[in-house]
Amino acid sequence: MTTAVTATALVVAACTDDGADGTSASLPPSPCTSAVGTCSLAEAGRAIDVRIGVALSSSQLADPMIAALVRQEFTQITAENELKWSEVERTEGVFDFAGADALVDFAVANGLETRGHTLLWGQRQGNGMPPWVREITDPARLEAVLQRWIQAAVGRYRGRVQRWDVVNEPLAIAGPGLDQNPFLAVLGERYVDRAFAEAAAADPDAELWLNEVGAETNRERADALVELVTRLRARGVPVHGVGLQGHFVNGEVPAVGQLRALVERLRGLGVEVALTELDVAVRTDVADPLQVQAEAFRQITAECLEGGCAELSFWGIGDAFSWLDTMLRRPADPLLFDRSLQPKPAYEAVRNVVAQG
Ligand code: XIL
């Protein structure tokens, strides 16, 4: 690990040396305007009021080099798993917020924001729902446990977690319509309304988001997402934002203009839009995978910003920690920092687009 630590220290020094006060402990105080190539991603994001987020676990944050990199390069964190219902309330009525507390405490102590991920995620292949909840068939009982969970989580972090992914992946993965999950089966589509209402009651100042996968490249899913958000808004559900997860697991990007158009369409409904879980797996069919990946990140970032995205969040701090290795059964290397936490061409590509506003 010595190599990784030394290498990361160089990254930190390279960005902080540019600081006005010349110390290595603090970042330059002024927004990054022209210093493309020297400012951090976080500075570049702050200058154009776009959040730069990263998904983490509390154990990763315990590594001082990771903590330093997060402080330097990001303005927001997301718990990769530790705020999912399945993790916090494994046993009915017994809440374990230890991991989430560590993450939120770190964010607050370092002036970062937190995206709470996620209150309701019913899909079978997801890990968001405790198995005991899946057994519930009585609507009143399901509403009661849902209310208790949302009150516990959102209430605990009231004023400290700025935004929540209230409902994750409500759309069917294949085919039209909503995911046929247990919430839908027992409560109907109003399970979404109910979750938003409970979250709003628990923290009236928090932004409440809907988060969805795969709409960036699939036009049917994009239409279904727009239709769902339209229905929710028409019913007065307080949807503040829509997250596009941005998992490009085969390494290919949407057609030119497709992402920008979706972001604009959603914003036209009166909601904010973010890329909430961005990763782009390296392709195995190209000669220079890291450059091709960088170009993919450049296009995605540029279109997101042109469309008016409020946030770019990455699904992991570095390639050593990506969930995609397990999912794809190969090294996916889909993030901005490599296995030694060194910036990749993708980092430069994203940073330069953000720095140019
Ligand atoms: C993933 C985590 O990264 C993995 O560690 C976990 O085993 C499964 O969940 N969409 C989401 C995220 O909204 O919560 C998922 O995170 C990735 C897909």
CSV table of C-alpha atoms and ligand atoms in Angstrom, one decimal:
chain,number,residue,atom,x,y,z
A,1,MET,CA,0.0,0.0,0.0
A,2,THR,CA,3.0,2.3,0.3
A,3,THR,CA,2.9,3.1,-3.4
A,4,ALA,CA,-0.7,4.0,-3.3
A,5,VAL,CA,-0.3,6.3,-0.3
A,6,THR,CA,2.7,8.1,-1.9
A,7,ALA,CA,1.0,8.4,-5.2
A,8,THR,CA,-2.1,9.8,-3.7
A,9,ALA,CA,-0.1,12.3,-1.7
A,10,LEU,CA,1.3,13.6,-5.0
A,11,VAL,CA,-2.2,14.1,-6.3
A,12,VAL,CA,-3.2,16.0,-3.2
A,13,ALA,CA,-0.1,18.1,-3.3
A,14,ALA,CA,-0.4,18.8,-7.1
A,15,CYS,CA,-3.8,20.3,-6.5
A,16,THR,CA,-3.2,22.1,-3.3
A,17,ASP,CA,0.1,23.7,-4.3
A,18,ASP,CA,-1.8,26.0,-6.5
A,19,GLY,CA,-3.6,27.4,-3.4
A,20,ALA,CA,-3.4,31.1,-2.6
A,21,ASP,CA,-2.0,30.5,0.8
A,22,GLY,CA,0.6,28.0,-0.4
A,23,THR,CA,-0.1,25.5,2.3
A,24,SER,CA,-0.6,21.8,1.5
A,25,ALA,CA,-3.5,21.5,4.0
A,26,SER,CA,-6.0,23.8,2.4
A,27,LEU,CA,-7.5,24.3,-1.1
A,28,PRO,CA,-7.3,27.5,-3.0
A,29,PRO,CA,-9.9,29.8,-1.6
A,30,SER,CA,-11.1,31.3,-4.9
A,31,PRO,CA,-13.3,29.5,-7.4
A,32,CYS,CA,-11.5,27.7,-10.2
A,33,THR,CA,-11.8,29.9,-13.3
A,34,SER,CA,-9.0,29.6,-15.7
A,35,ALA,CA,-6.6,27.1,-14.0
A,36,VAL,CA,-7.8,24.1,-15.9
A,37,GLY,CA,-5.3,21.4,-15.2
A,38,THR,CA,-4.5,22.6,-11.7
A,39,CYS,CA,-7.8,23.0,-9.8
A,40,SER,CA,-9.6,20.1,-8.2
A,41,LEU,CA,-12.9,18.7,-9.4
A,42,ALA,CA,-14.6,20.0,-6.3
A,43,GLU,CA,-13.3,23.5,-6.9
A,44,ALA,CA,-14.4,23.4,-10.5
A,45,GLY,CA,-17.8,22.1,-9.5
A,46,ARG,CA,-18.3,24.8,-6.8
A,47,ALA,CA,-17.4,27.5,-9.3
A,48,ILE,CA,-20.4,26.6,-11.5
A,49,ASP,CA,-22.6,25.5,-8.6
A,50,VAL,CA,-22.7,21.8,-9.6
A,51,ARG,CA,-22.3,19.2,-6.9
A,52,ILE,CA,-19.6,16.6,-7.4
A,53,GLY,CA,-20.5,13.5,-5.4
A,54,VAL,CA,-19.0,10.1,-4.6
A,55,ALA,CA,-20.4,6.9,-3.1
A,56,LEU,CA,-18.5,5.5,-0.2
A,57,SER,CA,-18.5,3.1,2.7
A,58,SER,CA,-17.6,4.0,6.2
A,59,SER,CA,-14.7,1.5,6.1
A,60,GLN,CA,-13.2,3.2,3.0
A,61,LEU,CA,-13.4,6.6,4.7
A,62,ALA,CA,-11.4,5.2,7.6
A,63,ASP,CA,-8.4,5.2,5.3
A,64,PRO,CA,-6.8,8.7,5.7
A,65,MET,CA,-5.7,8.8,2.0
A,66,ILE,CA,-9.2,8.2,0.8
A,67,ALA,CA,-10.6,10.7,3.3
A,68,ALA,CA,-8.1,13.3,2.0
A,69,LEU,CA,-9.0,12.6,-1.6
A,70,VAL,CA,-12.7,12.9,-0.9
A,71,ARG,CA,-12.2,16.2,0.9
A,72,GLN,CA,-10.2,17.5,-2.0
A,73,GLU,CA,-12.1,16.3,-5.0
A,74,PHE,CA,-15.8,16.0,-4.0
A,75,THR,CA,-18.5,18.2,-2.5
A,76,GLN,CA,-21.0,15.5,-1.6
A,77,ILE,CA,-21.0,11.9,-0.5
A,78,THR,CA,-23.5,9.1,-0.8
A,79,ALA,CA,-23.6,5.9,1.3
A,80,GLU,CA,-23.1,3.2,-1.2
A,81,ASN,CA,-25.0,0.7,1.0
A,82,GLU,CA,-25.1,1.8,4.6
A,83,LEU,CA,-28.3,3.8,4.4
A,84,LYS,CA,-30.4,1.2,2.6
A,85,TRP,CA,-33.3,-0.1,4.6
A,86,SER,CA,-32.0,-3.6,4.2
A,87,GLU,CA,-28.7,-2.6,5.9
A,88,VAL,CA,-30.2,-0.4,8.7
A,89,GLU,CA,-33.2,-2.5,9.8
A,90,ARG,CA,-32.1,-6.0,9.2
A,91,THR,CA,-34.3,-7.2,12.0
A,92,GLU,CA,-37.7,-5.6,12.3
A,93,GLY,CA,-37.7,-2.7,14.8
A,94,VAL,CA,-33.9,-2.8,15.4
A,95,PHE,CA,-32.1,0.1,13.7
A,96,ASP,CA,-28.3,0.1,13.2
A,97,PHE,CA,-27.2,3.5,11.9
A,98,ALA,CA,-23.5,3.1,12.8
A,99,GLY,CA,-22.1,3.1,9.3
A,100,ALA,CA,-24.4,5.9,8.1
A,101,ASP,CA,-23.6,8.0,11.2
A,102,ALA,CA,-19.9,7.7,10.4
A,103,LEU,CA,-20.5,8.9,6.8
A,104,VAL,CA,-22.8,11.8,7.7
A,105,ASP,CA,-20.5,12.9,10.6
A,106,PHE,CA,-17.6,13.0,8.1
A,107,ALA,CA,-19.6,15.0,5.7
A,108,VAL,CA,-20.7,17.5,8.3
A,109,ALA,CA,-17.2,17.9,9.8
A,110,ASN,CA,-15.7,18.6,6.3
A,111,GLY,CA,-18.3,20.9,4.8
A,112,LEU,CA,-19.6,18.3,2.4
A,113,GLU,CA,-23.3,17.5,1.6
A,114,THR,CA,-24.9,14.1,1.8
A,115,ARG,CA,-27.3,12.3,-0.6
A,116,GLY,CA,-29.3,9.8,1.5
A,117,HIS,CA,-29.5,6.6,-0.5
A,118,THR,CA,-32.1,5.1,-0.5
A,119,LEU,CA,-35.4,5.0,1.4
A,120,LEU,CA,-37.4,2.5,-0.8
A,121,TRP,CA,-36.0,0.1,-3.3
A,122,GLY,CA,-38.2,-2.8,-4.0
A,123,GLN,CA,-36.6,-4.6,-6.9
A,124,ARG,CA,-35.8,-8.2,-6.5
A,125,GLN,CA,-32.2,-7.9,-7.7
A,126,GLY,CA,-31.5,-4.8,-5.5
A,127,ASN,CA,-30.3,-4.9,-1.9
A,128,GLY,CA,-32.5,-2.2,-0.6
A,129,MET,CA,-35.4,-4.1,1.0
A,130,PRO,CA,-35.1,-6.2,4.2
A,131,PRO,CA,-36.4,-9.8,3.5
A,132,TRP,CA,-38.9,-9.5,6.3
A,133,VAL,CA,-40.6,-6.5,4.6
A,134,ARG,CA,-41.0,-8.7,1.4
A,135,GLU,CA,-43.3,-11.0,3.4
A,136,ILE,CA,-45.8,-8.3,4.4
A,137,THR,CA,-49.1,-8.5,2.5
A,138,ASP,CA,-51.3,-6.4,4.7
A,139,PRO,CA,-51.4,-2.8,3.4
A,140,ALA,CA,-51.8,-1.2,6.8
A,141,ARG,CA,-48.9,-3.1,8.3
A,142,LEU,CA,-46.7,-2.3,5.2
A,143,GLU,CA,-47.6,1.4,5.5
A,144,ALA,CA,-46.8,1.3,9.2
A,145,VAL,CA,-43.3,-0.2,8.9
A,146,LEU,CA,-42.6,2.1,5.9
A,147,GLN,CA,-43.6,5.1,8.0
A,148,ARG,CA,-41.5,4.0,11.0
A,149,TRP,CA,-38.4,3.5,8.8
A,150,ILE,CA,-38.6,6.7,6.9
A,151,GLN,CA,-39.3,8.7,10.1
A,152,ALA,CA,-36.3,7.0,11.7
A,153,ALA,CA,-33.9,7.6,8.9
A,154,VAL,CA,-34.9,11.1,7.6
A,155,GLY,CA,-35.7,12.3,11.2
A,156,ARG,CA,-32.3,11.2,12.4
A,157,TYR,CA,-30.4,13.2,9.8
A,158,ARG,CA,-32.8,16.1,9.6
A,159,GLY,CA,-30.8,19.2,8.6
A,160,ARG,CA,-27.7,17.1,7.9
A,161,VAL,CA,-28.7,15.0,4.9
A,162,GLN,CA,-29.6,17.6,2.3
A,163,ARG,CA,-31.4,15.3,-0.2
A,164,TRP,CA,-32.8,11.8,-0.3
A,165,ASP,CA,-33.3,9.2,-3.0
A,166,VAL,CA,-36.8,8.5,-1.7
A,167,VAL,CA,-37.7,5.9,-4.2
A,168,ASN,CA,-35.1,4.0,-6.2
A,169,GLU,CA,-35.7,2.2,-9.5
A,170,PRO,CA,-39.5,2.4,-9.6
A,171,LEU,CA,-39.7,1.4,-13.3
A,172,ALA,CA,-39.8,-2.2,-14.6
A,173,ILE,CA,-36.4,-3.3,-15.8
A,174,ALA,CA,-37.8,-4.9,-18.9
A,175,GLY,CA,-41.0,-3.8,-20.6
A,176,PRO,CA,-43.3,-0.8,-19.9
A,177,GLY,CA,-44.7,0.3,-16.6
A,178,LEU,CA,-43.7,0.1,-13.0
A,179,ASP,CA,-41.5,-2.5,-11.4
A,180,GLN,CA,-43.7,-5.3,-10.0
A,181,ASN,CA,-42.2,-5.1,-6.5
A,182,PRO,CA,-43.9,-5.9,-3.2
A,183,PHE,CA,-44.7,-2.2,-2.5
A,184,LEU,CA,-46.6,-1.9,-5.8
A,185,ALA,CA,-48.3,-5.3,-5.2
A,186,VAL,CA,-49.6,-4.3,-1.8
A,187,LEU,CA,-50.1,-0.5,-2.0
A,188,GLY,CA,-50.3,0.3,-5.8
A,189,GLU,CA,-48.5,3.2,-7.3
A,190,ARG,CA,-49.4,5.4,-4.3
A,191,TYR,CA,-46.5,3.7,-2.4
A,192,VAL,CA,-44.4,6.3,-4.1
A,193,ASP,CA,-46.6,9.2,-3.0
A,194,ARG,CA,-46.7,7.7,0.5
A,195,ALA,CA,-42.9,7.5,0.7
A,196,PHE,CA,-42.5,11.1,-0.4
A,197,ALA,CA,-45.1,12.3,2.0
A,198,GLU,CA,-43.4,10.6,4.9
A,199,ALA,CA,-40.0,11.9,4.0
A,200,ALA,CA,-41.4,15.5,3.6
A,201,ALA,CA,-43.0,15.2,7.0
A,202,ALA,CA,-39.8,14.0,8.6
A,203,ASP,CA,-37.6,16.8,7.2
A,204,PRO,CA,-39.6,19.5,5.4
A,205,ASP,CA,-36.3,21.2,4.2
A,206,ALA,CA,-34.8,18.1,2.6
A,207,GLU,CA,-34.9,17.7,-1.2
A,208,LEU,CA,-36.7,14.6,-2.2
A,209,TRP,CA,-35.6,12.7,-5.3
A,210,LEU,CA,-36.7,9.8,-7.5
A,211,ASN,CA,-33.7,7.7,-8.8
A,212,GLU,CA,-33.8,5.5,-11.9
A,213,VAL,CA,-31.5,3.3,-13.8
A,214,GLY,CA,-31.1,2.8,-17.6
A,215,ALA,CA,-33.2,5.7,-18.9
A,216,GLU,CA,-30.1,7.4,-20.4
A,217,THR,CA,-29.8,4.9,-23.2
A,218,ASN,CA,-33.2,3.3,-23.4
A,219,ARG,CA,-35.9,5.6,-25.0
A,220,GLU,CA,-38.8,3.5,-23.6
A,221,ARG,CA,-37.5,3.8,-20.1
A,222,ALA,CA,-36.9,7.5,-20.6
A,223,ASP,CA,-40.6,8.0,-21.7
A,224,ALA,CA,-41.8,5.9,-18.8
A,225,LEU,CA,-39.7,8.0,-16.4
A,226,VAL,CA,-41.1,11.2,-17.8
A,227,GLU,CA,-44.6,9.9,-17.6
A,228,LEU,CA,-44.2,8.8,-14.0
A,229,VAL,CA,-42.7,12.1,-12.9
A,230,THR,CA,-45.5,13.9,-14.7
A,231,ARG,CA,-48.2,11.8,-12.8
A,232,LEU,CA,-46.5,12.4,-9.5
A,233,ARG,CA,-46.2,16.2,-10.0
A,234,ALA,CA,-49.8,16.3,-11.1
A,235,ARG,CA,-50.8,14.6,-7.9
A,236,GLY,CA,-48.8,17.1,-5.9
A,237,VAL,CA,-46.1,14.7,-4.8
A,238,PRO,CA,-43.1,16.8,-3.7
A,239,VAL,CA,-40.6,15.5,-6.2
A,240,HIS,CA,-37.7,17.9,-6.1
A,241,GLY,CA,-35.3,16.1,-8.4
A,242,VAL,CA,-34.8,13.1,-10.6
A,243,GLY,CA,-31.6,11.1,-10.5
A,244,LEU,CA,-30.3,9.3,-13.5
A,245,GLN,CA,-28.0,6.7,-12.1
A,246,GLY,CA,-25.6,6.7,-15.1
A,247,HIS,CA,-24.3,3.1,-14.9
A,248,PHE,CA,-22.8,2.6,-18.3
A,249,VAL,CA,-21.9,-1.0,-17.7
A,250,ASN,CA,-20.9,-1.9,-21.3
A,251,GLY,CA,-18.8,1.2,-21.6
A,252,GLU,CA,-20.9,2.7,-24.3
A,253,VAL,CA,-22.4,6.2,-24.1
A,254,PRO,CA,-25.9,7.3,-25.2
A,255,ALA,CA,-26.2,8.6,-28.8
A,256,VAL,CA,-25.0,12.2,-29.2
A,257,GLY,CA,-27.6,14.5,-27.8
A,258,GLN,CA,-29.7,11.8,-26.1
A,259,LEU,CA,-28.6,12.5,-22.5
A,260,ARG,CA,-28.9,16.2,-22.9
A,261,ALA,CA,-32.4,15.8,-24.3
A,262,LEU,CA,-33.5,13.7,-21.4
A,263,VAL,CA,-32.1,16.1,-18.9
A,264,GLU,CA,-33.9,19.0,-20.6
A,265,ARG,CA,-37.1,17.0,-20.8
A,266,LEU,CA,-37.1,16.2,-17.1
A,267,ARG,CA,-36.1,19.8,-16.2
A,268,GLY,CA,-39.1,20.9,-18.2
A,269,LEU,CA,-41.3,19.1,-15.7
A,270,GLY,CA,-40.0,21.5,-13.0
A,271,VAL,CA,-37.5,19.1,-11.3
A,272,GLU,CA,-33.8,19.2,-10.8
A,273,VAL,CA,-31.7,16.5,-12.6
A,274,ALA,CA,-28.5,14.8,-11.5
A,275,LEU,CA,-26.3,11.9,-12.6
A,276,THR,CA,-26.3,10.1,-9.3
A,277,GLU,CA,-24.2,6.9,-9.7
A,278,LEU,CA,-22.0,7.5,-12.6
A,279,ASP,CA,-19.5,4.8,-13.8
A,280,VAL,CA,-18.4,3.8,-17.2
A,281,ALA,CA,-16.9,0.3,-17.5
A,282,VAL,CA,-13.7,0.1,-19.7
A,283,ARG,CA,-14.4,-1.5,-23.0
A,284,THR,CA,-12.5,-4.7,-23.9
A,285,ASP,CA,-12.9,-4.2,-27.7
A,286,VAL,CA,-10.9,-1.1,-28.2
A,287,ALA,CA,-7.1,-0.4,-28.5
A,288,ASP,CA,-6.9,2.4,-26.0
A,289,PRO,CA,-9.5,1.7,-23.4
A,290,LEU,CA,-8.6,4.4,-20.9
A,291,GLN,CA,-8.7,7.1,-23.6
A,292,VAL,CA,-12.0,5.8,-25.0
A,293,GLN,CA,-13.4,5.8,-21.5
A,294,ALA,CA,-12.2,9.4,-21.0
A,295,GLU,CA,-14.0,10.4,-24.1
A,296,ALA,CA,-17.2,8.7,-22.8
A,297,PHE,CA,-16.9,10.6,-19.5
A,298,ARG,CA,-16.3,13.8,-21.4
A,299,GLN,CA,-19.4,13.4,-23.5
A,300,ILE,CA,-21.6,12.4,-20.6
A,301,THR,CA,-20.4,15.3,-18.4
A,302,ALA,CA,-20.7,17.8,-21.2
A,303,GLU,CA,-24.2,16.8,-22.1
A,304,CYS,CA,-25.3,16.6,-18.5
A,305,LEU,CA,-24.0,20.2,-17.8
A,306,GLU,CA,-25.4,21.5,-21.1
A,307,GLY,CA,-28.8,20.2,-20.2
A,308,GLY,CA,-28.6,21.8,-16.8
A,309,CYS,CA,-27.6,19.0,-14.4
A,310,ALA,CA,-27.2,20.0,-10.7
A,311,GLU,CA,-24.9,17.2,-9.8
A,312,LEU,CA,-22.5,14.6,-11.0
A,313,SER,CA,-22.0,11.8,-8.5
A,314,PHE,CA,-19.6,8.8,-9.1
A,315,TRP,CA,-20.3,5.3,-7.9
A,316,GLY,CA,-17.1,4.8,-6.0
A,317,ILE,CA,-13.8,6.6,-5.1
A,318,GLY,CA,-11.6,4.4,-7.2
A,319,ASP,CA,-11.5,1.3,-9.5
A,320,ALA,CA,-10.5,-1.0,-6.6
A,321,PHE,CA,-13.9,-0.3,-5.0
A,322,SER,CA,-16.3,-0.7,-7.9
A,323,TRP,CA,-19.4,-2.9,-7.6
A,324,LEU,CA,-19.1,-3.6,-11.3
A,325,ASP,CA,-16.2,-6.0,-11.0
A,326,THR,CA,-18.6,-8.4,-9.2
A,327,MET,CA,-21.4,-7.7,-11.5
A,328,LEU,CA,-19.5,-8.1,-14.8
A,329,ARG,CA,-17.0,-10.7,-13.5
A,330,ARG,CA,-14.1,-8.7,-14.9
A,331,PRO,CA,-12.1,-5.7,-13.9
A,332,ALA,CA,-14.5,-2.9,-15.0
A,333,ASP,CA,-12.2,0.0,-13.9
A,334,PRO,CA,-15.1,2.4,-14.4
A,335,LEU,CA,-14.2,5.3,-12.2
A,336,LEU,CA,-12.0,8.5,-12.2
A,337,PHE,CA,-9.2,7.2,-10.0
A,338,ASP,CA,-7.3,4.0,-10.6
A,339,ARG,CA,-6.5,1.1,-8.2
A,340,SER,CA,-3.8,3.2,-6.6
A,341,LEU,CA,-6.1,6.2,-6.4
A,342,GLN,CA,-4.3,8.0,-9.1
A,343,PRO,CA,-6.3,10.2,-11.5
A,344,LYS,CA,-7.0,8.6,-14.8
A,345,PRO,CA,-7.6,10.2,-18.2
A,346,ALA,CA,-11.3,10.1,-17.3
A,347,TYR,CA,-10.6,12.4,-14.3
A,348,GLU,CA,-8.9,15.0,-16.5
A,349,ALA,CA,-11.7,14.8,-19.0
A,350,VAL,CA,-14.4,15.3,-16.4
A,351,ARG,CA,-12.5,18.0,-14.5
A,352,ASN,CA,-11.7,19.9,-17.7
A,353,VAL,CA,-15.4,20.0,-18.8
A,354,VAL,CA,-16.5,21.1,-15.4
A,355,ALA,CA,-13.8,23.7,-15.1
A,356,GLN,CA,-14.8,25.2,-18.4
A,357,GLY,CA,-18.4,25.4,-17.1
B,1,XIL,C1,-25.0,-1.5,-5.3
B,1,XIL,C2,-23.7,-1.4,-4.5
B,1,XIL,O1,-22.7,-0.7,-5.2
B,1,XIL,C3,-23.2,-2.8,-4.2
B,1,XIL,O2,-22.1,-2.7,-3.2
B,1,XIL,C4,-24.3,-3.6,-3.6
B,1,XIL,O3,-23.9,-5.0,-3.4
B,1,XIL,C5,-25.5,-3.6,-4.5
B,1,XIL,O4,-26.0,-2.3,-4.7
B,1,XIL,N1,-28.2,1.0,-8.3
B,1,XIL,C6,-28.3,1.6,-7.1
B,1,XIL,C7,-27.3,1.3,-6.1
B,1,XIL,O5,-29.2,2.4,-6.8
B,1,XIL,O6,-27.7,1.2,-4.7
B,1,XIL,C8,-26.6,0.0,-6.4
B,1,XIL,O7,-25.5,-0.2,-5.5
B,1,XIL,C9,-26.1,-0.1,-7.8
B,1,XIL,C10,-27.3,0.1,-8.7
